[in-house]
Amino acid sequence: MDPAALPVVQGFLYPNEAELQWSILIVLYPFLTGLVAGAFILASLARVFNVHEVRPTYRLALLSALAFLIVAPLPLQLHLGHPERAFEMYLTPHTTSAMAMFGFVYLWYLLAVLLLEIWLDYRKSIVLWAREKTGLTRRFYKLLTLGVDDIGPEALDLDDRAGRFITIVGIPSAFLLHGYVGFIFGSIKANPWWSTPLMPVVFLFSAIVSGIALVLLVYMATSALRGKAVDMACLDTIGRYLLYAFLVDFAVETLDLAHRMYEADESFKSLDFMVRTKLYFSHIVVQIVLGMFVPIAILGLVQLVKLSERARRGLYAVAAALTLIGIFAMRWNVVIGGQLFSKSFLGYTTYKLELAHREGLGPAILLMLLPFLILWVLVKLFPPWEEEDEAISPVRAGRPS
Amino acid sequence: MNGPLRHARHLIRVAALFVGLFVVFLFAKAALVPKDFGLYGHYRPSALAANTTRELSYAGRAACVDCHSDVEESRKGSKHARIGCEACHGPLARHAADPGAQAPVKPDPRAFCLGCHAQNVARPATFKQVDAEHAQGEPCSTCHGPHAPEKGPKP
């Protein structure tokens, strides 16, 4: 143990507990995968549940999910080192390792769900772009057509049906993707802060909340950048669904809390003390008050009071930003909080966040910016805007399916 | 292509692409996974034999004692008697083969000791521990010879 770590230790700790092994990068990983799953669920509202109002965000939500999914494994690889070995988990799969099996969940979601759905939805556009563009871009789109430029009504109808089927498969897959992240924590029976069968459900609903908030913000930001008016019906609907998801998330988290408090097992006093002291700011203030109560209050207010469009836009932006901060705090409190207390329940340590370190704040900020850079490239390559072609996307055009 | 699948050519191609990728993966797996992997469990048994071919770094205590029997003698009866020489002086296989080729590491006479003896609630109470004030900044070796700390400074 690094003797320098001792001043941050209080009470009794076992020797391996003074230093945290899972850093801010491990906080980022569930945060990023949560955004992916949530963005996909929002997209599925348009596709499967026929919520027509959210159609303007359908493609944007899918591209956001892809951008964040591409970055999601990077914090893990930076944390573990040796990214060149990551592929070995597919070559020699370790079937009894929950973490190793996540590689397959990730691959399934990336290849069989997200890429396929995006490809099917964009196929008509891709074929049209392959005809219109010149040079290298033309070749790029041509390659993506897989050599088939059939965009007749029968072929598009097939695309629509296949896309709808993939979305139907995609919803449980998105549940699996983020439920699995919760399972990885929830199944660690040695850690009472994590070990609860409710963990996958808590993670899942917080993921849906964060993904919806992300797409709402990205939609508002991209509309502002493009100088286009925001579709208020769309925004109001997303705001409403964000509120619904939040209420379920709140109920599940309260259930978890009630269960812990009533059960009050041998770890409870120690964890309760931690929440009241070391985690007070990040858990009570940021996660619960600012990240949950305030956005729920704002979103509820918008439902109850008749407000101007401008006011609603502002309130949605504030609520969504607070939601993202709150869900990030939730991931932080789970990952970091779970390592701050001793398994003896008699001591606590402190997490020292470095700035310029492989697992420090600097790389975490870069990793958080990277999905937006990827999204920018994706948006340039595959413009998701409604005016590009109303008829291009069968979902956005509101075709019966 | 005619018949009912004539408008599904793109879907057939994407399915073929997936099958193709899977076949490539199977070939890559066959080529990259060592043949004996999984023979006795989730590891490569020949890794053991491969490790024996690597150059040795540690000479082992017996090699040290061959020349430094006086140090061995001075450690007798001390709590440090059973600590391997190379635990403090670093791996010394090259030094054992040719004493001029490599010099033993001389650990810092304060920071190195604290690695084991800094006060820590997690250590057994019977284990010798010192707080920051104990030596008043002096090197530990001023009072405790590292080979036999109980016997006073190194003669």
Coordinates of C-alpha atoms in Angstrom, one line a residue:
Chain A
M1 CA 0.0 0.0 0.0
D2 CA 1.2 3.5 -0.8
P3 CA 2.1 5.1 2.5
A4 CA 1.0 8.4 0.9
A5 CA -2.6 7.0 0.9
L6 CA -2.7 6.7 4.7
P7 CA -3.6 10.3 5.6
V8 CA -6.9 9.9 3.7
V9 CA -7.9 6.8 5.6
Q10 CA -10.2 6.9 8.6
G11 CA -10.7 4.0 11.1
F12 CA -9.9 0.4 10.3
L13 CA -9.3 -0.8 6.7
Y14 CA -7.9 -4.0 5.3
P15 CA -4.6 -3.4 3.5
N16 CA -6.2 -3.6 0.0
E17 CA -8.9 -1.0 0.7
A18 CA -7.0 2.2 1.1
E19 CA -6.5 2.8 -2.6
L20 CA -9.4 2.6 -5.0
Q21 CA -8.9 0.3 -8.0
W22 CA -11.9 1.4 -10.0
S23 CA -11.4 5.0 -11.0
I24 CA -13.5 7.7 -12.7
L25 CA -13.0 5.8 -16.0
I26 CA -15.2 3.0 -14.5
V27 CA -17.7 5.7 -13.6
L28 CA -17.8 6.8 -17.3
Y29 CA -18.4 3.3 -18.6
P30 CA -21.9 2.8 -17.1
F31 CA -22.7 6.4 -17.8
L32 CA -21.9 6.0 -21.5
T33 CA -23.6 2.7 -22.0
G34 CA -26.6 4.1 -20.2
L35 CA -26.8 7.0 -22.7
V36 CA -26.7 4.5 -25.5
A37 CA -29.5 2.3 -24.1
G38 CA -31.6 5.4 -23.3
A39 CA -31.2 7.0 -26.7
F40 CA -32.2 3.8 -28.3
I41 CA -35.3 3.5 -26.2
L42 CA -36.3 7.0 -27.3
A43 CA -35.8 6.0 -30.9
S44 CA -37.9 2.9 -30.4
L45 CA -40.8 5.2 -29.2
A46 CA -41.0 6.5 -32.8
R47 CA -40.4 3.1 -34.5
V48 CA -42.3 0.6 -32.5
F49 CA -44.7 2.5 -30.3
N50 CA -45.7 4.9 -33.1
V51 CA -45.2 8.1 -31.0
H52 CA -45.1 10.3 -34.1
E53 CA -44.2 13.5 -32.3
V54 CA -40.7 12.3 -31.5
R55 CA -39.9 11.4 -35.1
P56 CA -37.6 14.4 -35.7
T57 CA -35.2 12.9 -33.1
Y58 CA -35.4 9.3 -34.4
R59 CA -32.3 9.3 -36.5
L60 CA -30.5 11.7 -34.2
A61 CA -31.2 9.3 -31.3
L62 CA -29.8 6.4 -33.3
L63 CA -26.6 8.2 -34.3
S64 CA -26.1 9.4 -30.8
A65 CA -26.5 5.9 -29.5
L66 CA -23.9 4.7 -32.0
A67 CA -21.5 7.5 -31.2
F68 CA -21.7 6.8 -27.5
L69 CA -21.5 3.0 -28.0
I70 CA -18.3 3.3 -30.0
V71 CA -16.7 5.2 -27.0
A72 CA -18.3 3.1 -24.3
P73 CA -15.5 0.4 -24.2
L74 CA -12.6 2.9 -24.4
P75 CA -12.6 3.9 -20.7
L76 CA -12.4 0.2 -19.8
Q77 CA -9.5 -0.3 -22.1
L78 CA -7.7 2.8 -20.8
H79 CA -8.3 1.5 -17.3
L80 CA -7.1 -2.1 -18.0
G81 CA -4.3 -1.2 -20.4
H82 CA -3.3 -3.5 -23.2
P83 CA -6.2 -2.7 -25.5
E84 CA -4.7 -5.1 -28.1
R85 CA -5.8 -8.0 -25.8
A86 CA -9.5 -7.0 -25.7
F87 CA -10.2 -9.1 -28.8
E88 CA -9.0 -12.2 -26.9
M89 CA -12.2 -12.3 -25.0
Y90 CA -13.9 -13.3 -28.2
L91 CA -11.2 -15.8 -29.2
T92 CA -11.1 -17.6 -25.8
P93 CA -14.4 -16.7 -24.2
H94 CA -14.5 -17.1 -20.4
T95 CA -18.1 -18.2 -19.9
T96 CA -18.1 -17.9 -16.1
S97 CA -16.8 -14.3 -16.1
A98 CA -19.6 -11.7 -16.0
M99 CA -17.3 -9.0 -17.3
A100 CA -16.0 -11.1 -20.2
M101 CA -19.5 -12.0 -21.3
F102 CA -20.3 -8.4 -21.5
G103 CA -18.1 -8.3 -24.6
F104 CA -20.7 -10.5 -26.4
V105 CA -23.6 -8.4 -25.2
Y106 CA -21.8 -5.3 -26.5
L107 CA -21.0 -6.9 -29.9
W108 CA -24.6 -8.2 -30.3
Y109 CA -26.0 -4.7 -29.6
L110 CA -23.5 -3.0 -31.9
L111 CA -23.7 -5.3 -34.9
A112 CA -27.0 -7.0 -34.7
V113 CA -29.1 -4.1 -33.4
L114 CA -27.7 -0.6 -33.8
L115 CA -25.7 -0.8 -37.1
L116 CA -28.3 -2.9 -38.8
E117 CA -31.1 -0.6 -37.8
I118 CA -29.3 2.5 -38.8
W119 CA -28.3 0.9 -42.1
L120 CA -31.9 -0.2 -42.9
D121 CA -33.3 3.2 -42.0
Y122 CA -30.7 5.1 -44.0
R123 CA -30.6 2.7 -47.0
K124 CA -32.7 4.8 -49.3
S125 CA -30.7 7.9 -48.4
I126 CA -27.4 6.0 -48.9
V127 CA -28.5 4.8 -52.4
L128 CA -29.6 8.4 -53.3
W129 CA -26.3 9.8 -52.0
A130 CA -24.4 7.2 -53.9
R131 CA -26.1 8.5 -57.1
E132 CA -25.7 12.2 -56.3
K133 CA -22.3 12.5 -54.8
T134 CA -19.0 12.4 -56.6
G135 CA -15.5 11.1 -55.9
L136 CA -14.5 9.5 -52.6
T137 CA -17.8 10.2 -50.9
R138 CA -19.7 8.5 -53.7
R139 CA -17.5 5.4 -53.3
F140 CA -18.1 5.4 -49.6
Y141 CA -21.9 5.5 -50.0
K142 CA -21.6 3.0 -52.9
L143 CA -19.8 0.6 -50.6
L144 CA -22.5 1.0 -48.0
T145 CA -25.2 0.1 -50.5
L146 CA -23.6 -3.4 -50.7
G147 CA -24.0 -3.1 -54.5
V148 CA -27.9 -3.1 -54.3
D149 CA -29.6 0.1 -55.3
D150 CA -33.2 -1.2 -55.3
I151 CA -35.2 1.5 -53.5
G152 CA -38.5 0.6 -55.0
P153 CA -41.6 0.5 -52.7
E154 CA -41.3 -3.3 -52.2
A155 CA -37.7 -3.1 -51.1
L156 CA -38.4 -0.1 -48.8
D157 CA -41.4 -1.9 -47.4
L158 CA -39.1 -4.9 -46.6
D159 CA -36.6 -2.4 -45.0
D160 CA -39.3 -1.0 -42.9
R161 CA -40.5 -4.4 -41.7
A162 CA -37.0 -5.6 -41.0
G163 CA -36.2 -2.4 -39.2
R164 CA -39.3 -2.7 -37.1
F165 CA -38.4 -6.3 -36.2
I166 CA -34.9 -5.3 -35.3
T167 CA -36.2 -2.5 -33.1
I168 CA -38.5 -5.0 -31.4
V169 CA -35.5 -7.2 -30.8
G170 CA -33.5 -4.1 -29.9
I171 CA -35.6 -3.0 -27.0
P172 CA -34.9 -6.1 -24.9
S173 CA -31.3 -5.9 -26.2
A174 CA -31.0 -2.3 -24.9
F175 CA -32.5 -3.5 -21.6
L176 CA -29.9 -6.4 -21.6
L177 CA -27.1 -4.0 -22.5
H178 CA -27.6 -1.7 -19.6
G179 CA -29.3 -4.2 -17.3
Y180 CA -26.1 -6.2 -17.7
V181 CA -24.0 -3.2 -16.5
G182 CA -26.2 -3.1 -13.4
F183 CA -25.8 -6.9 -13.0
I184 CA -22.0 -6.6 -13.0
F185 CA -22.3 -4.4 -9.9
G186 CA -25.4 -6.0 -8.4
S187 CA -23.9 -9.5 -8.6
I188 CA -20.8 -8.6 -6.5
K189 CA -22.0 -10.2 -3.3
A190 CA -19.0 -9.2 -1.2
N191 CA -20.0 -5.5 -1.6
P192 CA -23.2 -4.6 0.2
W193 CA -23.3 -1.1 -1.5
W194 CA -23.7 -2.9 -4.9
S195 CA -25.1 -6.3 -4.1
T196 CA -28.8 -6.1 -4.8
P197 CA -31.0 -7.8 -7.4
L198 CA -32.6 -4.4 -8.0
M199 CA -29.3 -3.0 -9.4
P200 CA -30.0 -4.0 -13.1
V201 CA -33.5 -2.4 -12.9
V202 CA -32.2 0.8 -11.2
F203 CA -29.4 1.1 -13.8
L204 CA -31.8 0.4 -16.6
F205 CA -34.3 3.1 -15.7
S206 CA -31.6 5.6 -14.9
A207 CA -30.2 4.8 -18.3
I208 CA -33.5 5.5 -20.1
V209 CA -33.7 8.8 -18.2
S210 CA -30.2 9.8 -19.1
G211 CA -30.5 8.8 -22.8
I212 CA -33.8 10.7 -23.3
A213 CA -32.2 13.8 -21.6
L214 CA -29.1 13.5 -23.8
V215 CA -31.1 13.3 -27.1
L216 CA -33.3 16.2 -25.9
L217 CA -30.3 18.4 -25.4
V218 CA -28.5 17.3 -28.6
Y219 CA -31.7 18.0 -30.5
M220 CA -32.0 21.4 -29.0
A221 CA -28.3 22.2 -29.5
T222 CA -28.2 21.0 -33.1
S223 CA -31.4 22.9 -34.0
A224 CA -29.9 26.1 -32.5
L225 CA -26.6 25.5 -34.4
R226 CA -28.4 25.0 -37.6
G227 CA -30.6 28.1 -37.0
K228 CA -33.8 25.9 -37.2
A229 CA -36.8 26.2 -35.0
V230 CA -37.3 23.4 -32.5
D231 CA -40.4 21.3 -33.1
M232 CA -42.2 22.1 -29.8
A233 CA -44.6 19.1 -30.1
C234 CA -41.6 16.9 -30.3
L235 CA -39.9 18.6 -27.4
D236 CA -43.0 18.5 -25.2
T237 CA -43.4 14.8 -25.9
I238 CA -39.8 14.0 -25.1
G239 CA -40.2 16.1 -21.9
R240 CA -43.3 14.1 -21.0
Y241 CA -41.6 10.7 -21.6
L242 CA -38.6 12.0 -19.6
L243 CA -40.9 12.7 -16.7
Y244 CA -42.6 9.3 -17.0
A245 CA -39.2 7.5 -17.1
F246 CA -38.0 9.6 -14.2
L247 CA -41.0 8.7 -12.0
V248 CA -40.4 5.0 -12.6
D249 CA -36.7 5.5 -11.9
F250 CA -37.5 7.4 -8.7
A251 CA -40.0 4.7 -7.6
V252 CA -37.4 1.9 -8.2
E253 CA -34.6 3.8 -6.4
T254 CA -37.0 4.5 -3.5
L255 CA -37.9 0.9 -3.4
D256 CA -34.2 0.0 -3.3
L257 CA -33.7 2.5 -0.5
A258 CA -36.7 1.3 1.5
H259 CA -35.6 -2.3 1.1
R260 CA -32.1 -1.4 2.4
M261 CA -33.5 0.6 5.3
Y262 CA -36.0 -2.0 6.4
E263 CA -33.6 -4.9 6.0
A264 CA -30.9 -2.9 7.8
D265 CA -28.3 -5.6 7.6
E266 CA -24.9 -5.5 9.2
S267 CA -23.6 -3.1 6.6
F268 CA -26.4 -0.5 7.0
K269 CA -24.9 1.7 9.7
S270 CA -21.6 2.0 7.9
L271 CA -23.2 2.8 4.5
D272 CA -25.7 5.2 6.1
F273 CA -22.8 7.0 7.8
M274 CA -20.9 7.2 4.4
V275 CA -24.0 8.7 2.7
R276 CA -24.3 11.3 5.4
T277 CA -20.6 12.2 5.4
K278 CA -18.3 11.4 2.5
L279 CA -21.1 11.0 -0.1
Y280 CA -23.3 13.7 1.2
F281 CA -22.6 16.2 -1.6
S282 CA -22.5 13.8 -4.6
H283 CA -25.3 11.6 -3.4
I284 CA -27.8 13.7 -1.5
V285 CA -27.2 17.1 -3.0
V286 CA -26.2 16.3 -6.6
Q287 CA -27.8 13.0 -7.4
I288 CA -31.1 13.2 -5.4
V289 CA -31.9 16.8 -5.0
L290 CA -30.4 18.5 -8.1
G291 CA -30.3 15.5 -10.3
M292 CA -33.7 14.0 -9.5
F293 CA -36.1 16.2 -7.4
V294 CA -35.4 19.5 -9.3
P295 CA -35.8 18.0 -12.9
I296 CA -39.0 16.1 -11.8
A297 CA -40.3 19.3 -10.4
I298 CA -39.5 21.2 -13.5
L299 CA -40.9 18.6 -15.9
G300 CA -44.0 18.3 -13.7
L301 CA -44.4 22.1 -13.6
V302 CA -44.4 22.2 -17.4
Q303 CA -47.2 19.6 -17.4
L304 CA -49.3 21.5 -14.9
V305 CA -48.8 25.2 -15.9
K306 CA -49.3 26.7 -19.3
L307 CA -46.0 28.3 -20.2
S308 CA -44.6 30.1 -23.3
E309 CA -42.6 28.1 -25.8
R310 CA -39.5 30.0 -24.8
A311 CA -40.0 29.3 -21.2
R312 CA -40.6 25.6 -21.9
R313 CA -37.5 25.3 -24.0
G314 CA -35.4 26.9 -21.2
L315 CA -36.9 24.6 -18.6
Y316 CA -36.4 21.5 -20.7
A317 CA -32.8 22.4 -21.3
V318 CA -32.2 23.0 -17.5
A319 CA -34.1 19.8 -16.6
A320 CA -32.1 17.7 -19.1
A321 CA -28.8 19.1 -18.1
L322 CA -29.5 18.5 -14.4
T323 CA -30.7 15.0 -15.3
L324 CA -27.4 14.2 -17.0
I325 CA -25.4 15.6 -14.1
G326 CA -27.6 13.7 -11.6
I327 CA -27.2 10.4 -13.5
F328 CA -23.5 10.9 -13.7
A329 CA -23.5 11.5 -10.0
M330 CA -25.5 8.2 -9.5
R331 CA -22.8 6.3 -11.5
W332 CA -20.1 8.0 -9.4
N333 CA -21.8 7.2 -6.1
V334 CA -22.2 3.6 -7.1
V335 CA -18.7 3.0 -8.4
I336 CA -16.7 5.3 -6.1
G337 CA -19.0 5.0 -3.1
G338 CA -18.8 1.2 -3.3
Q339 CA -15.0 1.4 -2.7
L340 CA -14.9 4.1 0.0
F341 CA -16.0 1.9 3.0
S342 CA -14.1 -1.0 4.5
K343 CA -15.6 -4.5 4.4
S344 CA -14.9 -4.4 8.1
F345 CA -17.6 -1.6 8.3
L346 CA -15.2 0.2 10.6
G347 CA -13.3 2.5 8.3
Y348 CA -13.4 4.7 5.2
T349 CA -11.0 5.8 2.6
T350 CA -11.0 8.8 0.2
Y351 CA -10.8 8.9 -3.6
K352 CA -8.1 11.2 -4.9
L353 CA -8.9 12.2 -8.5
E354 CA -5.7 13.1 -10.4
L355 CA -5.9 15.5 -13.4
A356 CA -3.2 14.5 -15.8
H357 CA -3.0 10.7 -15.2
R358 CA -4.0 7.8 -17.3
E359 CA -7.1 7.3 -15.1
G360 CA -7.5 11.0 -14.2
L361 CA -9.9 13.8 -14.9
G362 CA -8.2 14.8 -18.1
P363 CA -8.7 11.5 -20.0
A364 CA -12.2 11.3 -18.6
I365 CA -13.1 14.8 -20.0
L366 CA -11.6 13.8 -23.4
L367 CA -13.5 10.5 -23.4
M368 CA -16.7 12.5 -22.6
L369 CA -16.0 14.8 -25.6
L370 CA -15.1 12.1 -28.0
P371 CA -18.7 10.8 -28.6
F372 CA -19.7 14.3 -29.6
L373 CA -16.9 14.5 -32.1
I374 CA -17.9 11.1 -33.5
L375 CA -21.6 12.3 -33.5
W376 CA -20.5 15.4 -35.5
V377 CA -18.8 13.1 -38.1
L378 CA -21.8 10.8 -38.2
V379 CA -24.2 13.7 -38.7
K380 CA -22.0 15.0 -41.5
L381 CA -21.9 11.6 -43.2
F382 CA -25.6 10.8 -42.5
P383 CA -27.6 14.0 -42.0
P384 CA -30.5 13.1 -39.8
W385 CA -32.5 16.2 -40.4
E386 CA -36.1 16.1 -41.4
E387 CA -35.8 18.5 -44.4
E388 CA -33.1 16.2 -46.0
D389 CA -35.9 14.2 -47.4
E390 CA -39.3 13.7 -45.7
A391 CA -39.8 10.5 -47.6
I392 CA -36.4 9.0 -47.1
S393 CA -37.0 7.5 -43.7
P394 CA -40.1 5.4 -43.6
V395 CA -40.4 6.0 -39.9
R396 CA -40.0 9.7 -40.1
A397 CA -42.5 10.0 -42.9
G398 CA -45.0 8.2 -40.7
R399 CA -45.6 5.3 -43.1
P400 CA -47.9 2.8 -41.6
S401 CA -45.9 -0.2 -40.6
Chain B
M1 CA -32.7 -12.6 -59.1
N2 CA -36.4 -13.3 -59.6
G3 CA -39.2 -14.7 -57.4
P4 CA -40.3 -13.5 -54.0
L5 CA -36.8 -12.6 -52.9
R6 CA -36.0 -10.3 -55.8
H7 CA -36.5 -7.2 -53.6
A8 CA -34.6 -8.7 -50.7
R9 CA -31.2 -8.7 -52.4
H10 CA -29.8 -6.1 -50.1
L11 CA -31.0 -8.1 -47.1
I12 CA -29.4 -11.3 -48.5
R13 CA -26.2 -9.4 -49.0
V14 CA -26.1 -8.0 -45.5
A15 CA -26.9 -11.5 -44.2
A16 CA -24.0 -12.9 -46.3
L17 CA -21.8 -10.1 -45.0
F18 CA -22.5 -11.2 -41.4
V19 CA -21.9 -14.9 -42.3
G20 CA -18.7 -13.9 -44.1
L21 CA -17.5 -11.9 -41.0
F22 CA -18.3 -14.9 -38.8
V23 CA -16.4 -17.2 -41.1
V24 CA -13.4 -14.8 -41.0
F25 CA -13.7 -14.8 -37.2
L26 CA -13.7 -18.6 -37.1
F27 CA -10.5 -18.7 -39.3
A28 CA -8.9 -16.0 -37.1
K29 CA -9.8 -18.0 -34.0
A30 CA -8.3 -21.2 -35.4
A31 CA -5.2 -19.3 -36.4
L32 CA -4.7 -17.2 -33.3
V33 CA -5.8 -19.5 -30.4
P34 CA -2.9 -21.7 -29.3
K35 CA -3.5 -25.3 -30.0
D36 CA -3.2 -26.5 -26.4
F37 CA -5.5 -23.7 -25.0
G38 CA -8.2 -25.2 -22.8
L39 CA -6.6 -28.6 -22.5
Y40 CA -6.6 -28.5 -18.7
G41 CA -8.7 -25.3 -18.1
H42 CA -8.8 -21.8 -19.2
Y43 CA -5.1 -21.4 -19.9
R44 CA -2.3 -22.5 -22.2
P45 CA -0.4 -25.4 -20.6
S46 CA 2.7 -24.8 -22.8
A47 CA 3.0 -21.4 -21.1
L48 CA 4.8 -23.2 -18.3
A49 CA 7.4 -24.7 -20.6
A50 CA 7.7 -21.4 -22.4
N51 CA 8.5 -19.6 -19.1
T52 CA 11.3 -22.0 -18.3
T53 CA 13.1 -20.9 -21.4
R54 CA 13.2 -17.3 -20.3
E55 CA 16.4 -15.9 -18.8
L56 CA 16.6 -16.1 -15.1
S57 CA 16.6 -12.8 -13.2
Y58 CA 17.0 -14.0 -9.6
A59 CA 20.0 -15.9 -8.5
G60 CA 18.5 -17.3 -5.3
R61 CA 19.7 -17.1 -1.7
A62 CA 22.2 -20.0 -1.9
A63 CA 24.2 -18.2 -4.7
C64 CA 24.4 -15.0 -2.5
V65 CA 25.5 -17.0 0.6
D66 CA 28.4 -18.7 -1.4
C67 CA 30.3 -15.4 -1.4
H68 CA 28.5 -13.3 1.3
S69 CA 28.6 -15.9 4.2
D70 CA 29.5 -13.0 6.6
V71 CA 26.1 -11.3 5.9
E72 CA 24.3 -14.6 6.4
E73 CA 26.1 -15.0 9.7
S74 CA 25.1 -11.5 10.9
R75 CA 21.5 -12.2 10.1
K76 CA 21.2 -15.3 12.2
G77 CA 18.6 -15.0 15.0
S78 CA 17.2 -11.8 13.6
K79 CA 13.6 -11.2 12.4
H80 CA 15.1 -10.4 9.0
A81 CA 17.0 -13.7 8.8
R82 CA 14.4 -15.3 6.5
I83 CA 13.9 -12.4 4.1
G84 CA 15.4 -13.3 0.7
C85 CA 18.5 -11.2 -0.2
E86 CA 17.1 -10.2 -3.5
A87 CA 13.8 -8.9 -1.9
C88 CA 15.8 -5.8 -0.9
H89 CA 18.8 -5.8 -3.2
G90 CA 16.8 -6.6 -6.4
P91 CA 17.2 -9.5 -8.9
L92 CA 20.9 -10.4 -9.1
A93 CA 21.4 -13.4 -11.4
R94 CA 23.9 -11.5 -13.6
H95 CA 25.8 -10.4 -10.5
A96 CA 26.0 -14.0 -9.3
A97 CA 27.4 -15.0 -12.6
D98 CA 29.9 -12.1 -12.9
P99 CA 30.1 -9.8 -9.8
G100 CA 31.4 -6.9 -11.9
A101 CA 28.5 -7.1 -14.4
Q102 CA 25.8 -5.8 -12.1
A103 CA 25.8 -4.0 -8.8
P104 CA 23.2 -4.9 -6.1
V105 CA 20.6 -2.2 -5.4
K106 CA 21.2 -0.4 -2.1
P107 CA 17.8 0.5 -0.8
D108 CA 17.0 4.0 0.6
P109 CA 17.7 3.6 4.4
R110 CA 14.5 5.3 5.3
A111 CA 11.8 5.2 2.6
F112 CA 12.4 1.5 1.9
C113 CA 12.0 0.5 5.5
L114 CA 8.7 2.3 5.8
G115 CA 7.3 0.2 3.0
C116 CA 6.8 -2.5 5.6
H117 CA 7.2 -0.7 8.9
A118 CA 5.1 2.5 8.5
Q119 CA 2.4 2.6 11.1
N120 CA -0.9 1.2 9.7
V121 CA -4.0 0.1 11.5
A122 CA -4.4 -2.7 9.1
R123 CA -1.1 -4.4 10.2
P124 CA -1.0 -6.9 13.0
A125 CA -0.3 -5.1 16.4
T126 CA 2.7 -7.4 17.0
F127 CA 4.4 -6.3 13.8
K128 CA 7.0 -3.6 14.4
Q129 CA 5.7 -0.2 13.2
V130 CA 6.9 3.3 13.5
D131 CA 5.2 6.7 13.1
A132 CA 6.5 9.7 11.3
E133 CA 8.2 11.1 14.4
H134 CA 10.0 8.0 15.4
A135 CA 13.4 8.6 13.7
Q136 CA 13.1 12.4 13.6
G137 CA 14.2 12.3 9.9
E138 CA 17.3 10.2 10.6
P139 CA 17.9 7.2 8.3
C140 CA 16.7 4.0 10.1
S141 CA 20.1 2.4 9.5
T142 CA 21.6 4.9 12.0
C143 CA 20.2 2.8 14.8
H144 CA 19.1 -0.4 13.0
G145 CA 21.4 -2.4 10.8
P146 CA 19.1 -3.6 8.0
H147 CA 20.4 -7.2 8.1
A148 CA 19.6 -7.6 11.9
P149 CA 17.7 -4.5 13.1
E150 CA 17.4 -5.8 16.7
K151 CA 21.2 -5.9 17.1
G152 CA 21.8 -2.1 16.7
P153 CA 23.6 -0.3 13.9
K154 CA 25.5 -2.2 11.4
P155 CA 29.1 -2.8 12.6

